[in-house]
CSV table of C-alpha atoms in Angstrom, one decimal:
chain,number,residue,atom,x,y,z
A,1,MET,CA,100.8,82.8,50.5
A,2,ASP,CA,99.8,83.6,54.2
A,3,THR,CA,100.7,86.6,54.6
A,4,ASP,CA,99.3,87.3,58.8
A,5,PRO,CA,102.2,87.9,60.7
A,6,ARG,CA,100.1,87.0,63.5
A,7,PRO,CA,98.4,83.8,62.3
A,8,PRO,CA,95.9,82.8,65.5
A,9,PHE,CA,97.0,79.6,67.4
A,10,HIS,CA,94.5,76.6,68.2
A,11,LEU,CA,94.6,75.4,71.9
A,12,ALA,CA,91.8,72.7,73.5
A,13,PHE,CA,91.4,71.7,76.8
A,14,PRO,CA,89.4,69.2,78.8
A,15,VAL,CA,86.2,70.6,81.0
A,16,THR,CA,83.9,68.8,82.4
A,17,ASP,CA,80.4,70.8,82.1
A,18,LEU,CA,80.3,72.5,77.8
A,19,GLU,CA,77.5,75.3,79.9
A,20,ALA,CA,79.3,76.5,83.1
A,21,THR,CA,82.3,76.4,80.2
A,22,ARG,CA,79.8,78.7,77.9
A,23,ARG,CA,78.6,80.6,80.5
A,24,PHE,CA,82.1,81.6,82.1
A,25,TYR,CA,83.9,82.7,78.0
A,26,VAL,CA,80.7,83.9,76.9
A,27,GLU,CA,79.2,86.1,79.3
A,28,LEU,CA,81.9,86.5,81.9
A,29,LEU,CA,85.6,87.1,79.2
A,30,GLY,CA,83.4,87.9,76.7
A,31,CYS,CA,84.0,85.4,73.7
A,32,ARG,CA,82.3,84.4,71.0
A,33,VAL,CA,81.2,80.9,70.4
A,34,GLY,CA,82.4,79.6,66.6
A,35,ARG,CA,81.5,75.6,66.3
A,36,GLU,CA,80.1,73.3,68.5
A,37,SER,CA,78.9,68.9,69.4
A,38,GLU,CA,77.7,68.2,72.0
A,39,ARG,CA,81.1,67.4,73.4
A,40,TRP,CA,82.9,70.2,72.2
A,41,ILE,CA,83.3,74.3,71.6
A,42,ASP,CA,85.1,76.6,70.2
A,43,PHE,CA,85.9,80.6,71.0
A,44,ASP,CA,86.8,82.5,69.7
A,45,PHE,CA,89.1,83.7,72.4
A,46,PHE,CA,91.1,87.5,71.4
A,47,GLY,CA,91.1,86.3,68.3
A,48,HIS,CA,92.6,82.2,69.0
A,49,GLN,CA,90.6,79.6,68.6
A,50,ILE,CA,90.1,77.9,72.0
A,51,THR,CA,88.0,73.9,72.2
A,52,ALA,CA,87.2,73.1,75.6
A,53,HIS,CA,86.5,69.2,75.1
A,54,ARG,CA,84.0,67.7,77.6
A,55,VAL,CA,86.3,64.9,79.4
A,56,ASP,CA,84.0,62.4,82.2
A,57,GLY,CA,85.8,62.7,85.7
A,58,ARG,CA,88.2,65.2,86.9
A,59,ALA,CA,89.2,67.6,83.9
A,60,VAL,CA,92.7,69.1,85.5
A,61,ALA,CA,95.3,67.4,87.5
A,62,PRO,CA,96.4,69.4,91.1
A,63,THR,CA,98.6,72.5,90.0
A,64,PRO,CA,102.0,72.6,90.4
A,65,THR,CA,103.4,76.5,90.7
A,66,ASN,CA,106.4,78.4,89.7
A,67,GLU,CA,107.4,81.5,92.2
A,68,VAL,CA,107.2,84.8,89.6
A,69,ASP,CA,107.7,87.4,91.2
A,70,ALA,CA,107.4,86.4,95.2
A,71,LYS,CA,103.8,84.7,93.2
A,72,ASP,CA,103.1,81.0,93.1
A,73,VAL,CA,102.6,81.0,89.7
A,74,PRO,CA,99.7,78.2,88.4
A,75,VAL,CA,101.5,76.1,86.1
A,76,PRO,CA,100.4,74.9,83.1
A,77,HIS,CA,98.1,78.5,82.6
A,78,PHE,CA,96.7,79.9,79.6
A,79,GLY,CA,95.3,82.9,78.3
A,80,ALA,CA,95.8,86.6,76.1
A,81,VAL,CA,98.1,89.0,76.5
A,82,LEU,CA,95.6,92.7,76.1
A,83,GLY,CA,95.8,96.0,75.3
A,84,TRP,CA,96.4,98.4,78.3
A,85,GLU,CA,93.2,99.5,78.7
A,86,ARG,CA,91.4,96.4,77.5
A,87,TRP,CA,93.3,94.0,80.6
A,88,HIS,CA,92.0,96.9,83.2
A,89,THR,CA,88.4,96.4,81.7
A,90,LEU,CA,88.5,92.8,81.6
A,91,ALA,CA,90.1,93.6,85.3
A,92,GLU,CA,87.2,95.6,86.8
A,93,ARG,CA,84.5,93.4,84.8
A,94,LEU,CA,85.8,90.3,87.0
A,95,ARG,CA,86.1,92.6,89.8
A,96,GLY,CA,82.6,93.2,89.7
A,97,ALA,CA,81.5,89.7,88.9
A,98,GLN,CA,83.5,88.6,92.1
A,99,VAL,CA,85.5,86.0,90.6
A,100,ALA,CA,88.0,84.2,92.1
A,101,PHE,CA,91.1,85.5,91.8
A,102,VAL,CA,94.0,83.4,91.9
A,103,ILE,CA,96.3,85.8,91.8
A,104,GLU,CA,94.5,89.0,91.9
A,105,PRO,CA,95.0,91.6,89.7
A,106,HIS,CA,98.3,93.6,89.7
A,107,ILE,CA,101.6,95.3,87.6
A,108,ARG,CA,103.9,92.9,87.6
A,109,PHE,CA,108.2,93.9,87.5
A,110,PRO,CA,107.4,97.3,88.2
A,111,GLY,CA,109.8,99.8,87.0
A,112,GLU,CA,111.3,96.6,84.8
A,113,VAL,CA,111.6,96.6,80.9
A,114,GLY,CA,109.5,93.2,81.6
A,115,GLU,CA,106.6,95.7,83.6
A,116,GLN,CA,103.1,94.2,82.8
A,117,ALA,CA,99.9,94.2,84.5
A,118,THR,CA,98.9,90.5,84.8
A,119,MET,CA,95.9,88.6,86.5
A,120,PHE,CA,95.0,85.1,87.2
A,121,LEU,CA,91.6,82.6,87.8
A,122,CYS,CA,90.2,78.9,86.9
A,123,ASP,CA,87.8,78.4,84.4
A,124,PRO,CA,84.8,76.3,85.9
A,125,SER,CA,87.3,72.8,85.6
A,126,GLY,CA,90.0,74.5,86.8
A,127,ASN,CA,92.0,75.3,83.6
A,128,HIS,CA,94.8,78.5,85.1
A,129,LEU,CA,93.9,81.0,82.7
A,130,GLU,CA,95.9,84.2,82.8
A,131,PHE,CA,95.5,87.7,81.2
A,132,LYS,CA,98.2,89.9,81.1
A,133,ALA,CA,98.8,93.8,79.0
A,134,PHE,CA,102.1,96.0,79.0
A,135,GLN,CA,102.1,99.6,78.8
A,136,ALA,CA,104.9,99.4,75.4
A,137,PRO,CA,103.4,96.7,73.9
A,138,GLU,CA,106.6,96.3,71.9
A,139,ARG,CA,108.0,95.0,75.4
A,140,LEU,CA,106.5,91.3,74.7
A,141,PHE,CA,109.6,89.8,74.0
A,142,GLN,CA,112.3,92.3,75.3
A,143,ARG,CA,115.3,90.9,77.6
């Protein structure tokens, strides 16, 4: 019987350069490498399994956006909901590495139930990632 209330998810996504992808996810984001082959790498992405699959040609089509809190949020995107301090530590590490943010780290929906810290960036193949955090984690799904 599965008793884990939050099972890890799995996501497979396209990349064009496995070594650049490895550097980004390991050195910049702090992910651990799992299994790998000549054409794919598994990463421990904050407790979840993501798999970068090398594809030939362009990995990601131009990304449409959706306006959220007066910002153009790229769709699709994936990411992680981190603890408040861990999010701030990651934001500072990314700033220190002079990452080109798609949406700079900031607080979204200030004073509202959904108030959250958020930031968007791209991996080397153009996949969009969002990292967010809530001071009150129980508000993740609150309306």
